[in-house]
PDB file of C-alpha atoms and ligand atoms in Angstrom:
ATOM      1  CA  MET A   1      99.238  56.831 116.849  1.00  0.00           C
ATOM      2  CA  GLN A   2      98.759  55.483 113.344  1.00  0.00           C
ATOM      3  CA  ASN A   3     102.121  53.727 113.583  1.00  0.00           C
ATOM      4  CA  SER A   4     101.411  51.894 116.817  1.00  0.00           C
ATOM      5  CA  GLU A   5      98.047  50.698 115.461  1.00  0.00           C
ATOM      6  CA  THR A   6      99.779  49.423 112.342  1.00  0.00           C
ATOM      7  CA  THR A   7     102.488  47.749 114.375  1.00  0.00           C
ATOM      8  CA  ALA A   8      99.934  46.064 116.575  1.00  0.00           C
ATOM      9  CA  ILE A   9      98.275  44.156 113.727  1.00  0.00           C
ATOM     10  CA  VAL A  10     101.297  43.456 111.556  1.00  0.00           C
ATOM     11  CA  LYS A  11     102.826  40.089 112.287  1.00  0.00           C
ATOM     12  CA  LYS A  12     104.848  37.865 110.059  1.00  0.00           C
ATOM     13  CA  GLY A  13     101.959  35.551 109.244  1.00  0.00           C
ATOM     14  CA  ASN A  14      99.236  38.095 108.426  1.00  0.00           C
ATOM     15  CA  VAL A  15     100.763  40.292 105.752  1.00  0.00           C
ATOM     16  CA  PHE A  16     101.352  39.905 102.034  1.00  0.00           C
ATOM     17  CA  ASP A  17     103.613  41.669  99.585  1.00  0.00           C
ATOM     18  CA  ILE A  18     103.535  42.377  95.871  1.00  0.00           C
ATOM     19  CA  ASN A  19     105.119  39.014  95.096  1.00  0.00           C
ATOM     20  CA  ASP A  20     102.324  37.213  96.959  1.00  0.00           C
ATOM     21  CA  VAL A  21      99.712  39.091  94.912  1.00  0.00           C
ATOM     22  CA  LEU A  22     101.601  38.408  91.700  1.00  0.00           C
ATOM     23  CA  HIS A  23     101.993  34.751  92.626  1.00  0.00           C
ATOM     24  CA  ASP A  24      98.264  34.192  93.194  1.00  0.00           C
ATOM     25  CA  PHE A  25      96.807  36.726  90.770  1.00  0.00           C
ATOM     26  CA  GLN A  26      94.627  35.384  87.974  1.00  0.00           C
ATOM     27  CA  ALA A  27      91.501  36.353  86.048  1.00  0.00           C
ATOM     28  CA  ASN A  28      89.258  35.222  88.925  1.00  0.00           C
ATOM     29  CA  PHE A  29      90.224  38.392  90.781  1.00  0.00           C
ATOM     30  CA  LEU A  30      88.343  40.365  88.129  1.00  0.00           C
ATOM     31  CA  ASN A  31      84.580  40.726  87.685  1.00  0.00           C
ATOM     32  CA  GLU A  32      83.244  38.829  84.658  1.00  0.00           C
ATOM     33  CA  VAL A  33      80.175  41.064  84.170  1.00  0.00           C
ATOM     34  CA  VAL A  34      82.178  44.298  84.255  1.00  0.00           C
ATOM     35  CA  CYS A  35      84.731  42.899  81.800  1.00  0.00           C
ATOM     36  CA  ARG A  36      82.075  41.488  79.452  1.00  0.00           C
ATOM     37  CA  GLU A  37      80.086  44.723  79.328  1.00  0.00           C
ATOM     38  CA  TRP A  38      83.211  46.785  78.696  1.00  0.00           C
ATOM     39  CA  VAL A  39      84.486  44.516  75.902  1.00  0.00           C
ATOM     40  CA  LEU A  40      81.100  44.203  74.168  1.00  0.00           C
ATOM     41  CA  LYS A  41      80.446  47.963  74.285  1.00  0.00           C
ATOM     42  CA  ARG A  42      83.822  48.427  72.592  1.00  0.00           C
ATOM     43  CA  LEU A  43      83.115  45.792  69.951  1.00  0.00           C
ATOM     44  CA  HIS A  44      79.577  47.077  69.296  1.00  0.00           C
ATOM     45  CA  PRO A  45      79.591  50.821  70.026  1.00  0.00           C
ATOM     46  CA  VAL A  46      76.559  51.617  67.859  1.00  0.00           C
ATOM     47  CA  GLY A  47      74.427  48.638  68.917  1.00  0.00           C
ATOM     48  CA  ALA A  48      73.761  44.998  68.141  1.00  0.00           C
ATOM     49  CA  TYR A  49      73.521  43.832  64.530  1.00  0.00           C
ATOM     50  CA  CYS A  50      73.645  40.477  62.759  1.00  0.00           C
ATOM     51  CA  PRO A  51      77.226  39.929  61.511  1.00  0.00           C
ATOM     52  CA  GLY A  52      75.785  38.093  58.490  1.00  0.00           C
ATOM     53  CA  CYS A  53      73.162  40.405  56.994  1.00  0.00           C
ATOM     54  CA  GLY A  54      73.519  43.497  59.167  1.00  0.00           C
ATOM     55  CA  VAL A  55      69.914  43.613  60.377  1.00  0.00           C
ATOM     56  CA  ALA A  56      69.392  45.100  63.868  1.00  0.00           C
ATOM     57  CA  ILE A  57      68.931  42.448  66.524  1.00  0.00           C
ATOM     58  CA  PRO A  58      65.315  42.485  67.741  1.00  0.00           C
ATOM     59  CA  GLU A  59      64.445  43.524  71.288  1.00  0.00           C
ATOM     60  CA  LYS A  60      63.639  39.963  72.365  1.00  0.00           C
ATOM     61  CA  SER A  61      67.154  38.737  71.516  1.00  0.00           C
ATOM     62  CA  LEU A  62      69.106  41.707  72.840  1.00  0.00           C
ATOM     63  CA  GLN A  63      69.603  40.329  76.331  1.00  0.00           C
ATOM     64  CA  ARG A  64      71.035  37.086  74.959  1.00  0.00           C
ATOM     65  CA  PHE A  65      73.324  39.059  72.664  1.00  0.00           C
ATOM     66  CA  TRP A  66      74.732  41.245  75.457  1.00  0.00           C
ATOM     67  CA  MET A  67      75.077  38.178  77.698  1.00  0.00           C
ATOM     68  CA  SER A  68      77.299  36.771  74.918  1.00  0.00           C
ATOM     69  CA  GLU A  69      74.911  33.864  74.315  1.00  0.00           C
ATOM     70  CA  ARG A  70      74.055  32.394  70.926  1.00  0.00           C
ATOM     71  CA  VAL A  71      71.483  34.349  68.915  1.00  0.00           C
ATOM     72  CA  LYS A  72      69.686  33.391  65.678  1.00  0.00           C
ATOM     73  CA  CYS A  73      69.066  36.078  63.091  1.00  0.00           C
ATOM     74  CA  CYS A  74      65.372  36.276  62.200  1.00  0.00           C
ATOM     75  CA  GLN A  75      66.245  37.479  58.695  1.00  0.00           C
ATOM     76  CA  CYS A  76      69.134  35.301  57.452  1.00  0.00           C
ATOM     77  CA  ASN A  77      68.836  32.494  60.060  1.00  0.00           C
ATOM     78  CA  LYS A  78      72.548  32.720  60.865  1.00  0.00           C
ATOM     79  CA  PHE A  79      73.593  31.760  64.417  1.00  0.00           C
ATOM     80  CA  PHE A  80      76.110  34.035  66.094  1.00  0.00           C
ATOM     81  CA  THR A  81      77.315  35.534  69.363  1.00  0.00           C
ATOM     82  CA  ALA A  82      78.512  39.033  70.187  1.00  0.00           C
ATOM     83  CA  LEU A  83      82.047  37.878  69.332  1.00  0.00           C
ATOM     84  CA  THR A  84      81.270  36.472  65.867  1.00  0.00           C
ATOM     85  CA  GLY A  85      83.137  38.418  63.214  1.00  0.00           C
ATOM     86  CA  THR A  86      85.180  40.411  65.755  1.00  0.00           C
ATOM     87  CA  PHE A  87      88.893  40.109  66.467  1.00  0.00           C
ATOM     88  CA  LEU A  88      87.982  38.059  69.546  1.00  0.00           C
ATOM     89  CA  SER A  89      85.991  35.548  67.506  1.00  0.00           C
ATOM     90  CA  GLY A  90      86.875  31.978  68.452  1.00  0.00           C
ATOM     91  CA  CYS A  91      89.189  33.013  71.267  1.00  0.00           C
ATOM     92  CA  GLN A  92      89.356  30.542  74.114  1.00  0.00           C
ATOM     93  CA  LEU A  93      89.550  33.275  76.762  1.00  0.00           C
ATOM     94  CA  ASP A  94      86.745  34.513  78.976  1.00  0.00           C
ATOM     95  CA  TYR A  95      86.173  38.258  79.268  1.00  0.00           C
ATOM     96  CA  ARG A  96      88.207  38.582  82.457  1.00  0.00           C
ATOM     97  CA  GLU A  97      91.119  36.858  80.781  1.00  0.00           C
ATOM     98  CA  VAL A  98      90.922  39.192  77.778  1.00  0.00           C
ATOM     99  CA  ILE A  99      91.109  42.258  80.045  1.00  0.00           C
ATOM    100  CA  LEU A 100      93.823  40.757  82.219  1.00  0.00           C
ATOM    101  CA  LEU A 101      95.834  39.775  79.156  1.00  0.00           C
ATOM    102  CA  ALA A 102      95.624  43.305  77.735  1.00  0.00           C
ATOM    103  CA  ILE A 103      96.749  44.805  81.048  1.00  0.00           C
ATOM    104  CA  LEU A 104      99.639  42.368  81.459  1.00  0.00           C
ATOM    105  CA  LEU A 105     100.756  42.941  77.862  1.00  0.00           C
ATOM    106  CA  SER A 106     101.089  46.649  78.681  1.00  0.00           C
ATOM    107  CA  THR A 107     103.632  45.881  81.412  1.00  0.00           C
ATOM    108  CA  ASP A 108     107.258  44.805  81.124  1.00  0.00           C
ATOM    109  CA  MET A 109     106.255  41.325  82.245  1.00  0.00           C
ATOM    110  CA  SER A 110     107.711  38.497  80.166  1.00  0.00           C
ATOM    111  CA  ASP A 111     105.522  36.387  77.891  1.00  0.00           C
ATOM    112  CA  LYS A 112     106.469  33.399  80.039  1.00  0.00           C
ATOM    113  CA  THR A 113     105.148  35.026  83.242  1.00  0.00           C
ATOM    114  CA  ILE A 114     101.974  36.218  81.505  1.00  0.00           C
ATOM    115  CA  ALA A 115     101.507  32.708  80.148  1.00  0.00           C
ATOM    116  CA  GLU A 116     101.747  31.273  83.663  1.00  0.00           C
ATOM    117  CA  ILE A 117      99.180  33.720  85.079  1.00  0.00           C
ATOM    118  CA  LEU A 118      96.746  33.055  82.231  1.00  0.00           C
ATOM    119  CA  ASN A 119      97.475  29.345  82.004  1.00  0.00           C
ATOM    120  CA  MET A 120      98.329  29.500  78.315  1.00  0.00           C
ATOM    121  CA  SER A 121     101.479  28.960  76.252  1.00  0.00           C
ATOM    122  CA  ALA A 122     104.052  31.717  75.761  1.00  0.00           C
ATOM    123  CA  ALA A 123     103.533  31.242  72.009  1.00  0.00           C
ATOM    124  CA  ASN A 124      99.854  32.055  72.483  1.00  0.00           C
ATOM    125  CA  VAL A 125     100.776  35.178  74.472  1.00  0.00           C
ATOM    126  CA  ARG A 126     102.950  36.298  71.524  1.00  0.00           C
ATOM    127  CA  ILE A 127     100.041  35.738  69.118  1.00  0.00           C
ATOM    128  CA  TRP A 128      97.826  37.943  71.313  1.00  0.00           C
ATOM    129  CA  ARG A 129     100.546  40.592  71.634  1.00  0.00           C
ATOM    130  CA  ASN A 130     100.652  40.789  67.817  1.00  0.00           C
ATOM    131  CA  LYS A 131      96.870  40.790  67.560  1.00  0.00           C
ATOM    132  CA  PHE A 132      96.525  43.710  69.981  1.00  0.00           C
ATOM    133  CA  GLU A 133      99.279  45.611  68.136  1.00  0.00           C
ATOM    134  CA  ILE A 134      97.402  45.157  64.853  1.00  0.00           C
ATOM    135  CA  MET A 135      94.162  46.357  66.523  1.00  0.00           C
ATOM    136  CA  GLY A 136      96.030  49.395  67.858  1.00  0.00           C
ATOM    137  CA  LYS A 137      97.247  50.290  64.367  1.00  0.00           C
ATOM    138  CA  LEU A 138      93.776  49.715  62.922  1.00  0.00           C
ATOM    139  CA  LYS A 139      92.183  51.932  65.582  1.00  0.00           C
ATOM    140  CA  ASN A 140      94.695  54.736  65.193  1.00  0.00           C
ATOM    141  CA  GLY A 141      94.471  54.690  61.405  1.00  0.00           C
TER     142      GLY A 141
HETATM  143 ZN1   ZN B 201      71.212  38.114  59.640  1.00  0.00          ZN
END
């Protein structure tokens, strides 16, 4: 029964395979909010603090901080975002791209293929591979 139903809807033009997914896959398939919240919780597990003077970010600025927008410290007047002073500081990737990059780096996929999916150079992929390896060593002592 299941087979005949499957057969009925499967025609050459209305299926896709793994190669089709791989061909079209990019960061847009991922959810930006989910990726941002996950990354920022990892970077700031004990809360939001000014990377300059260490003062806790006041309630009124917290939303901007967690939205990854620019915040001004009320104590030292330094401007910063949730990425300032972290290993992702200055990276040109959005949060979906960071997650996607990490996942792709964990596969056997070549730097060239990863570079194509993320629209970056293979050299840049190698830099990120090294960066994540260093973070892994740092994390695991
Ligand atoms: Zn400060």
